[in-house]
Coordinates of C-alpha atoms and ligand atoms in Angstrom, one line a residue:
X1 CA 103.0 187.8 89.4
X2 CA 104.9 191.0 91.5
X3 CA 106.9 189.8 93.8
X4 CA 105.6 190.7 97.9
X5 CA 109.3 190.2 99.3
X6 CA 111.8 191.3 102.0
X7 CA 114.4 193.6 100.4
X8 CA 118.1 193.5 101.7
X9 CA 118.0 196.8 100.5
X10 CA 121.7 197.3 101.7
X11 CA 122.9 194.4 99.3
X12 CA 120.7 194.4 96.8
X13 CA 122.2 196.0 93.3
X14 CA 120.2 198.2 91.0
X15 CA 119.1 194.7 88.8
X16 CA 117.4 193.1 92.1
X17 CA 115.6 196.7 92.9
X18 CA 114.5 197.6 88.8
X19 CA 113.5 194.4 86.4
X20 CA 110.8 196.2 84.2
X21 CA 110.9 193.7 82.2
X22 CA 109.0 191.8 85.3
X23 CA 107.0 195.1 85.4
X24 CA 108.6 195.7 88.7
X25 CA 110.7 198.4 90.2
X26 CA 111.2 198.8 93.6
X27 CA 110.6 202.2 96.3
X28 CA 113.6 202.2 97.2
X29 CA 114.9 203.8 94.1
X30 CA 112.5 206.8 94.7
X31 CA 113.6 207.6 98.0
X32 CA 117.7 206.5 99.0
X33 CA 120.0 209.2 98.6
X34 CA 122.8 206.7 97.5
X35 CA 121.0 205.5 94.5
X36 CA 119.9 209.4 94.2
X37 CA 123.7 210.9 94.3
X38 CA 124.4 208.1 91.2
X39 CA 121.8 209.4 89.0
X40 CA 123.2 212.6 89.4
X41 CA 126.5 211.3 88.4
X42 CA 125.3 208.7 85.5
X43 CA 121.8 210.0 84.7
X44 CA 122.2 213.8 84.3
X45 CA 125.9 214.1 83.3
X46 CA 125.1 211.5 80.0
X47 CA 121.8 212.7 78.9
X48 CA 121.1 215.9 77.1
X49 CA 119.2 218.1 79.0
X50 CA 117.1 220.9 78.3
X51 CA 118.6 225.0 78.8
X52 CA 116.0 226.9 76.8
X53 CA 114.5 228.3 73.2
X54 CA 116.4 230.0 70.9
X55 CA 114.4 232.8 71.1
X56 CA 114.8 233.6 74.7
X57 CA 118.6 234.4 73.4
X58 CA 117.8 236.1 69.9
X59 CA 120.6 238.7 70.6
X60 CA 124.5 238.8 71.3
X61 CA 124.8 239.2 75.2
X62 CA 121.2 237.6 75.7
X63 CA 121.1 235.1 78.8
X64 CA 119.2 232.4 80.7
X65 CA 120.0 230.7 83.5
X66 CA 118.6 227.2 84.4
X67 CA 119.7 223.5 85.8
X68 CA 121.6 220.6 85.0
X69 CA 120.6 218.0 87.6
X70 CA 121.5 220.2 90.4
X71 CA 124.3 222.3 88.3
X72 CA 123.4 225.6 88.0
X73 CA 124.5 226.6 84.7
X74 CA 124.4 230.2 82.1
X75 CA 123.4 230.1 78.6
X76 CA 124.4 233.0 76.8
X77 CA 124.4 234.2 72.8
X78 CA 128.2 235.6 72.8
X79 CA 129.1 238.6 70.4
X80 CA 130.5 236.1 67.6
X81 CA 126.7 234.4 67.8
X82 CA 127.7 231.2 69.8
X83 CA 125.6 229.8 72.4
X84 CA 127.3 228.7 75.2
X85 CA 126.3 226.9 78.0
X86 CA 128.7 227.2 81.5
X87 CA 128.5 226.3 85.0
X88 CA 126.7 229.2 87.4
X89 CA 129.4 229.0 90.0
X90 CA 132.5 230.8 90.7
X91 CA 136.1 229.6 90.6
X92 CA 136.9 231.3 93.4
X93 CA 134.6 230.1 96.3
X94 CA 131.3 229.2 94.4
X95 CA 129.1 232.1 94.4
X96 CA 126.3 231.8 91.5
X97 CA 128.4 234.1 89.3
X98 CA 124.1 235.2 87.9
X99 CA 121.2 235.3 89.8
X100 CA 118.8 236.5 87.0
X101 CA 116.2 234.1 85.0
X102 CA 117.2 236.3 82.0
X103 CA 118.7 239.4 80.3
X104 CA 121.2 240.7 78.7
X105 CA 124.7 241.8 79.7
X106 CA 128.3 241.7 78.5
X107 CA 129.8 240.3 81.9
X108 CA 128.8 238.4 85.4
X109 CA 130.5 239.6 88.3
X110 CA 130.4 237.6 91.3
X111 CA 128.6 239.2 94.1
X112 CA 131.1 237.6 96.8
X113 CA 134.7 239.3 96.0
X114 CA 134.1 241.1 92.3
X115 CA 135.8 238.5 90.4
X116 CA 134.1 239.0 86.9
X117 CA 133.9 237.1 83.7
X118 CA 132.9 237.9 80.3
X119 CA 129.7 236.4 78.7
X120 CA 131.7 233.6 76.6
X121 CA 132.8 232.1 81.0
X122 CA 136.3 233.8 80.9
X123 CA 138.0 235.4 84.3
X124 CA 138.4 239.0 83.1
X125 CA 138.7 240.6 86.0
X126 CA 140.1 240.2 90.1
X127 CA 139.9 242.9 92.4
X128 CA 143.2 243.9 93.1
X129 CA 144.9 240.9 91.5
X130 CA 148.1 242.5 91.7
X131 CA 148.8 243.0 94.7
X132 CA 146.5 240.3 97.1
X133 CA 147.4 237.5 94.5
X134 CA 151.0 239.3 94.0
X135 CA 150.4 239.1 90.2
X136 CA 150.5 235.7 90.1
X137 CA 147.0 234.5 89.6
X138 CA 146.4 232.3 86.5
X139 CA 142.9 233.9 85.3
X140 CA 143.8 231.7 81.9
X141 CA 142.8 228.7 83.7
X142 CA 139.6 230.1 85.9
X143 CA 136.9 230.6 83.5
X144 CA 133.6 229.4 84.4
X145 CA 133.4 225.4 83.6
X146 CA 132.3 225.2 80.3
X147 CA 129.7 222.6 79.3
X148 CA 131.5 220.3 76.2
X149 CA 128.3 220.0 74.5
X150 CA 126.0 222.6 73.3
X151 CA 122.8 221.4 70.2
X152 CA 120.5 222.5 69.0
X153 CA 117.0 221.2 67.3
X154 CA 114.8 223.6 65.8
X155 CA 115.5 225.9 68.3
X156 CA 115.4 223.6 71.5
X157 CA 118.2 224.0 72.5
X158 CA 119.9 221.6 75.1
X159 CA 123.2 220.6 76.5
X160 CA 125.3 217.6 77.5
X161 CA 128.4 217.3 79.9
X162 CA 129.2 214.1 78.3
X163 CA 132.2 215.2 75.5
X164 CA 131.4 211.6 73.7
X165 CA 127.9 211.8 73.8
X166 CA 125.9 211.0 70.6
X167 CA 124.6 213.8 68.9
X168 CA 121.1 215.2 70.1
X169 CA 119.5 214.6 66.8
X170 CA 120.5 210.9 67.4
X171 CA 119.6 211.0 70.8
X172 CA 116.2 212.3 70.5
X173 CA 115.5 209.7 67.7
X174 CA 114.1 209.8 64.0
X175 CA 111.0 208.1 65.5
X176 CA 110.2 210.5 68.4
X177 CA 111.1 213.7 66.1
X178 CA 108.5 212.2 63.3
X179 CA 105.8 213.2 66.1
X180 CA 107.6 216.2 67.9
X181 CA 108.4 217.9 64.6
X182 CA 104.4 218.4 64.2
X183 CA 104.7 220.9 67.3
X184 CA 107.6 222.5 65.6
X185 CA 106.5 222.9 62.3
X186 CA 103.3 224.1 63.1
X187 CA 103.0 227.4 64.5
X188 CA 102.4 229.6 61.9
X189 CA 105.6 232.4 63.3
X190 CA 107.6 229.9 64.9
X191 CA 107.3 229.4 68.5
X192 CA 108.2 231.9 71.1
X193 CA 108.5 231.7 74.6
X194 CA 105.6 233.7 76.7
X195 CA 106.2 235.1 79.8
X196 CA 108.4 234.5 82.8
X197 CA 108.9 230.5 84.4
X198 CA 106.5 229.1 86.7
X199 CA 108.8 227.8 89.7
X200 CA 107.1 225.6 92.4
X201 CA 108.7 222.8 94.6
X202 CA 106.8 219.7 95.3
X203 CA 107.9 217.1 97.6
X204 CA 108.4 214.6 95.4
X205 CA 110.9 211.9 93.2
X206 CA 111.2 213.6 89.8
X207 CA 110.8 210.2 88.1
X208 CA 107.0 210.0 89.5
X209 CA 106.9 213.4 87.4
X210 CA 108.6 212.2 84.2
X211 CA 107.2 208.4 84.0
X212 CA 103.8 210.2 84.4
X213 CA 104.2 212.0 81.3
X214 CA 105.7 209.2 79.8
X215 CA 102.9 208.1 78.9
X216 CA 100.3 207.3 81.9
X217 CA 97.3 208.1 79.9
X218 CA 95.6 205.7 82.9
X219 CA 95.7 207.8 85.4
X220 CA 93.8 210.6 83.7
X221 CA 90.9 208.5 83.6
X222 CA 90.5 208.7 87.3
X223 CA 92.9 211.0 89.3
X224 CA 91.7 213.9 86.3
X225 CA 88.3 212.3 86.0
X226 CA 86.1 214.8 88.2
X227 CA 87.5 217.5 84.9
X228 CA 85.7 215.1 82.6
X229 CA 82.7 214.9 84.6
X230 CA 81.9 218.6 85.1
X231 CA 82.7 219.0 81.4
X232 CA 85.7 221.1 81.5
X233 CA 87.2 218.9 79.1
X234 CA 85.1 216.2 76.5
X235 CA 85.3 212.3 77.4
X236 CA 89.3 211.1 77.7
X237 CA 88.6 208.6 75.4
X238 CA 88.4 210.1 72.6
X239 CA 91.6 212.3 73.1
X240 CA 94.0 209.8 72.1
X241 CA 94.3 206.3 70.7
X242 CA 98.1 205.1 71.4
X243 CA 100.7 205.6 73.1
X244 CA 104.7 204.9 72.0
X245 CA 107.9 205.0 73.4
X246 CA 111.8 205.2 71.7
X247 CA 115.2 204.4 72.0
X248 CA 116.7 206.3 75.4
X249 CA 114.1 206.4 77.6
X250 CA 111.2 208.6 75.1
X251 CA 107.7 208.1 76.1
X252 CA 104.5 210.1 74.9
X253 CA 100.8 209.4 75.1
X254 CA 97.5 210.8 73.3
X255 CA 98.5 209.8 70.1
X256 CA 96.0 209.9 67.6
X257 CA 94.7 208.1 65.0
X258 CA 94.5 210.0 61.5
X259 CA 92.2 213.0 61.5
X260 CA 91.4 212.6 65.0
X261 CA 93.3 215.7 66.7
X262 CA 92.5 217.5 63.7
X263 CA 88.8 216.9 64.5
X264 CA 89.0 217.5 67.8
X265 CA 90.8 221.0 67.5
X266 CA 87.7 222.3 64.5
X267 CA 85.4 221.1 67.2
X268 CA 87.6 223.5 70.3
X269 CA 87.9 226.1 68.0
X270 CA 84.1 226.1 67.0
X271 CA 83.2 228.0 70.8
X272 CA 85.9 231.0 70.1
X273 CA 84.7 231.5 66.8
X274 CA 86.1 232.3 63.3
X275 CA 89.2 233.8 63.9
X276 CA 90.4 230.1 65.5
X277 CA 88.5 228.1 63.0
X278 CA 90.8 229.9 60.4
X279 CA 93.7 229.5 62.4
X280 CA 93.5 225.4 62.9
X281 CA 93.2 225.6 59.2
X282 CA 95.9 227.8 58.6
X283 CA 98.1 225.5 60.9
X284 CA 96.6 222.7 59.3
X285 CA 97.2 223.5 55.5
X286 CA 101.2 224.5 56.9
X287 CA 101.4 221.1 58.1
X288 CA 100.4 220.0 54.7
X289 CA 103.2 222.2 53.2
X290 CA 106.1 220.8 55.6
X291 CA 105.4 217.2 56.8
X292 CA 104.4 214.3 55.4
X293 CA 100.8 213.4 54.6
X294 CA 100.5 211.0 57.4
X295 CA 102.0 212.9 60.1
X296 CA 99.7 216.4 58.5
X297 CA 97.1 213.6 58.9
X298 CA 97.7 213.5 62.5
X299 CA 98.0 217.3 63.1
X300 CA 98.4 217.6 66.5
X301 CA 100.1 215.6 70.0
X302 CA 98.9 215.2 73.4
X303 CA 102.2 214.9 76.1
X304 CA 105.2 213.3 76.6
X305 CA 108.7 213.3 78.4
X306 CA 111.8 213.1 76.8
X307 CA 114.3 211.6 78.8
X308 CA 115.1 212.4 81.7
X309 CA 113.5 215.2 83.1
X310 CA 112.2 217.0 80.2
X311 CA 108.4 216.5 79.8
X312 CA 106.1 218.4 77.2
X313 CA 101.9 219.2 76.4
X314 CA 100.2 220.7 74.3
X315 CA 97.0 222.1 74.5
X316 CA 94.5 221.5 72.3
X317 CA 93.9 224.0 69.3
X318 CA 96.5 226.3 70.8
X319 CA 99.8 225.1 69.5
X320 CA 101.4 225.7 72.2
X321 CA 103.8 223.8 73.7
X322 CA 103.9 223.9 77.9
X323 CA 107.5 222.4 78.9
X324 CA 107.9 221.7 82.7
X325 CA 111.5 220.7 84.1
X326 CA 111.5 218.0 86.9
X327 CA 115.0 219.4 88.1
X328 CA 115.5 217.0 91.4
X329 CA 116.8 218.6 94.7
X330 CA 117.4 215.5 96.2
X331 CA 115.4 211.9 96.4
X332 CA 112.4 213.8 98.2
X333 CA 112.0 216.8 96.0
X334 CA 111.0 218.5 92.5
X335 CA 111.6 222.2 91.7
X336 CA 109.4 222.4 88.7
X337 CA 110.2 224.5 86.0
X338 CA 107.0 225.2 83.4
X339 CA 107.3 227.3 80.4
X340 CA 105.0 228.5 77.7
X341 CA 105.8 228.5 74.0
X342 CA 103.5 230.0 71.6
X343 CA 103.0 230.8 68.1
X344 CA 104.1 233.9 67.4
X345 CA 101.9 234.4 64.7
X346 CA 98.5 232.9 66.5
X347 CA 95.5 235.7 66.5
X348 CA 95.4 237.1 69.9
X349 CA 91.9 235.4 71.1
X350 CA 94.0 232.3 70.7
X351 CA 96.7 233.1 72.4
X352 CA 94.4 234.6 75.6
X353 CA 92.6 231.3 75.6
X354 CA 95.7 229.4 75.7
X355 CA 97.5 230.7 78.8
X356 CA 94.2 230.7 80.6
X357 CA 93.9 227.3 79.6
X358 CA 97.3 226.6 81.0
X359 CA 96.7 228.3 84.1
X360 CA 93.8 226.4 84.6
X361 CA 95.0 222.7 84.1
X362 CA 98.5 222.2 84.7
X363 CA 100.4 225.3 86.5
X364 CA 100.8 224.7 90.2
X365 CA 97.6 226.0 91.2
X366 CA 96.1 224.1 87.9
X367 CA 93.2 221.4 87.8
X368 CA 95.4 218.7 86.3
X369 CA 98.6 219.9 88.3
X370 CA 97.6 220.0 91.5
X371 CA 96.0 216.6 91.0
X372 CA 99.0 215.0 90.2
X373 CA 101.4 216.7 92.5
X374 CA 99.6 215.2 95.6
X375 CA 99.9 211.9 93.8
X376 CA 103.5 212.3 93.5
X377 CA 104.3 213.6 97.2
X378 CA 102.0 211.2 98.7
X379 CA 103.3 208.2 96.5
X380 CA 107.2 209.6 97.7
X381 CA 105.9 209.7 101.1
X382 CA 104.5 206.0 101.2
X383 CA 108.0 204.7 99.3
X384 CA 109.6 205.7 102.7
X385 CA 108.3 203.7 104.7
X386 CA 110.1 200.1 105.6
X387 CA 107.6 197.8 105.2
X388 CA 106.3 199.6 102.3
X389 CA 109.7 198.9 100.8
X390 CA 108.6 195.4 100.5
X391 CA 106.3 195.9 97.8
X392 CA 107.5 196.9 94.6
X393 CA 105.6 199.2 92.7
X394 CA 103.5 197.1 89.5
X395 CA 104.2 198.6 85.9
X396 CA 102.9 195.4 84.9
X397 CA 99.8 197.0 82.9
X398 CA 100.3 195.4 78.7
X399 CA 103.2 193.3 80.4
X400 CA 102.9 190.1 77.4
X401 CA 101.2 192.2 74.8
X402 CA 103.6 194.8 73.6
X403 CA 103.7 194.9 69.7
X404 CA 100.3 194.0 69.1
X405 CA 99.5 197.3 68.0
X406 CA 100.0 198.8 64.5
X407 CA 98.9 202.0 62.7
X408 CA 100.1 202.0 59.3
X409 CA 103.5 204.4 59.1
X410 CA 103.2 205.4 62.5
X411 CA 107.0 204.9 64.3
X412 CA 108.3 203.7 67.5
X413 CA 106.9 201.0 69.7
X414 CA 103.5 201.5 69.8
X415 CA 101.1 200.7 72.7
X416 CA 97.1 200.6 73.4
X417 CA 96.0 204.5 74.8
X418 CA 96.2 202.3 78.1
X419 CA 99.5 200.5 79.0
X420 CA 102.5 200.6 81.5
X421 CA 105.0 199.9 78.7
X422 CA 106.6 203.5 78.4
X423 CA 107.2 203.4 81.6
X424 CA 109.1 199.8 81.5
X425 CA 111.2 201.6 78.8
X426 CA 111.9 204.4 81.1
X427 CA 113.0 202.4 83.9
X428 CA 114.9 200.1 80.9
X429 CA 117.2 202.9 79.8
X430 CA 117.6 204.5 83.2
X431 CA 119.1 201.3 84.4
X432 CA 121.2 200.8 81.2
X433 CA 122.5 204.3 82.3
X434 CA 123.3 203.5 86.4
X435 CA 124.7 200.4 85.6
X436 CA 127.7 199.3 83.5
X437 CA 127.9 195.5 82.0
X438 CA 128.2 193.2 84.4
X439 CA 128.0 195.4 87.5
X440 CA 125.4 194.4 90.0
X441 CA 125.9 197.4 92.3
Ligands
LIG1 FE1 132.8 234.6 93.6 FE2 135.0 234.9 95.3 S1 133.2 233.6 95.5 S2 134.5 236.2 93.6

């Protein structure tokens, strides 16, 4: 049973607070400042974090800005064609050297005192260096700090501060990629980012959003129940059959039995007309040629979370990816970055409906986004209470029944549509990163 015991938070170790195998996680880990600082150090500097899509850096000189945890970074494509990621913070006194979302430039000039960096991070100009620094400034030691590992999987660029990290493809894992490849391989003309990134803040802990996308299909029945009741979407039970989790804390939901997603796509395309139906079938044929017969039969995906803080959602027929980065801003705040990727060669009518649907569903003012944000904020608020903290959050759904679901050929740890096995997997890996063997604090 879930404990209801006074927790001496000050003396409790993380293993006392986070007990995935018992389905219990203390509310403290969602509000405690010291634990948050440790997360930035142990989670966000040791895992592969999403930076951007290759289509955003197609030409030499192209750049974009993003965050790794709370650290601002710039990603650039240099004149040599190499994509680099570096800290967006001047080596002089820390000003951001680039304050725009994206663009193209050969250099970045700091707005404070004018130190200038090439787009590969070298310090190339210091105003009046010969006089004010007496010609003694060693520019070679004062470039922008480079992120040591930058890797790309099918156009999705990730970076890692840990020089010794396992390769990105191993971190994502073959089992998870078996599913994700459906989204990467389906687009007829490849994926491209559409429009600017939408940004908004919610007063919630980042883990609540990440764990939700990692496979909390249960909440959809009630939190988003009204969307189904008014006919905005079909019966939710028909949209997926399973959830699955993978090594390194990753999880996904709304995984359908073979054929289900294709039938759903055809059904939705019928509302749009022959062009959309033709498009769905073209995508299906493309998948048959590029992935295994079973993957092609699966056809589509629901949503998931790539640990730690990159969530994704696919919108039905449209083969678009909605990406959500839950950038932490303290234990009680998230800066949500939402990016849409569409099939470059999708018919315009499909793109238009996809864009509208994305705005209506998961954007800041979307019907799902608002429902979710309200939950995440109120949970975080209640977790601050000292009495509230005596009662752990309950992640016990499906405990003792893991491994009972089998679907021939489906990799990963499959579970029923409604289970908290993926949450437990998320916190198991989180705990592994946050503690070293034998460490209790
Ligand atoms: Fe950048 Fe001074 S802080 S030049």
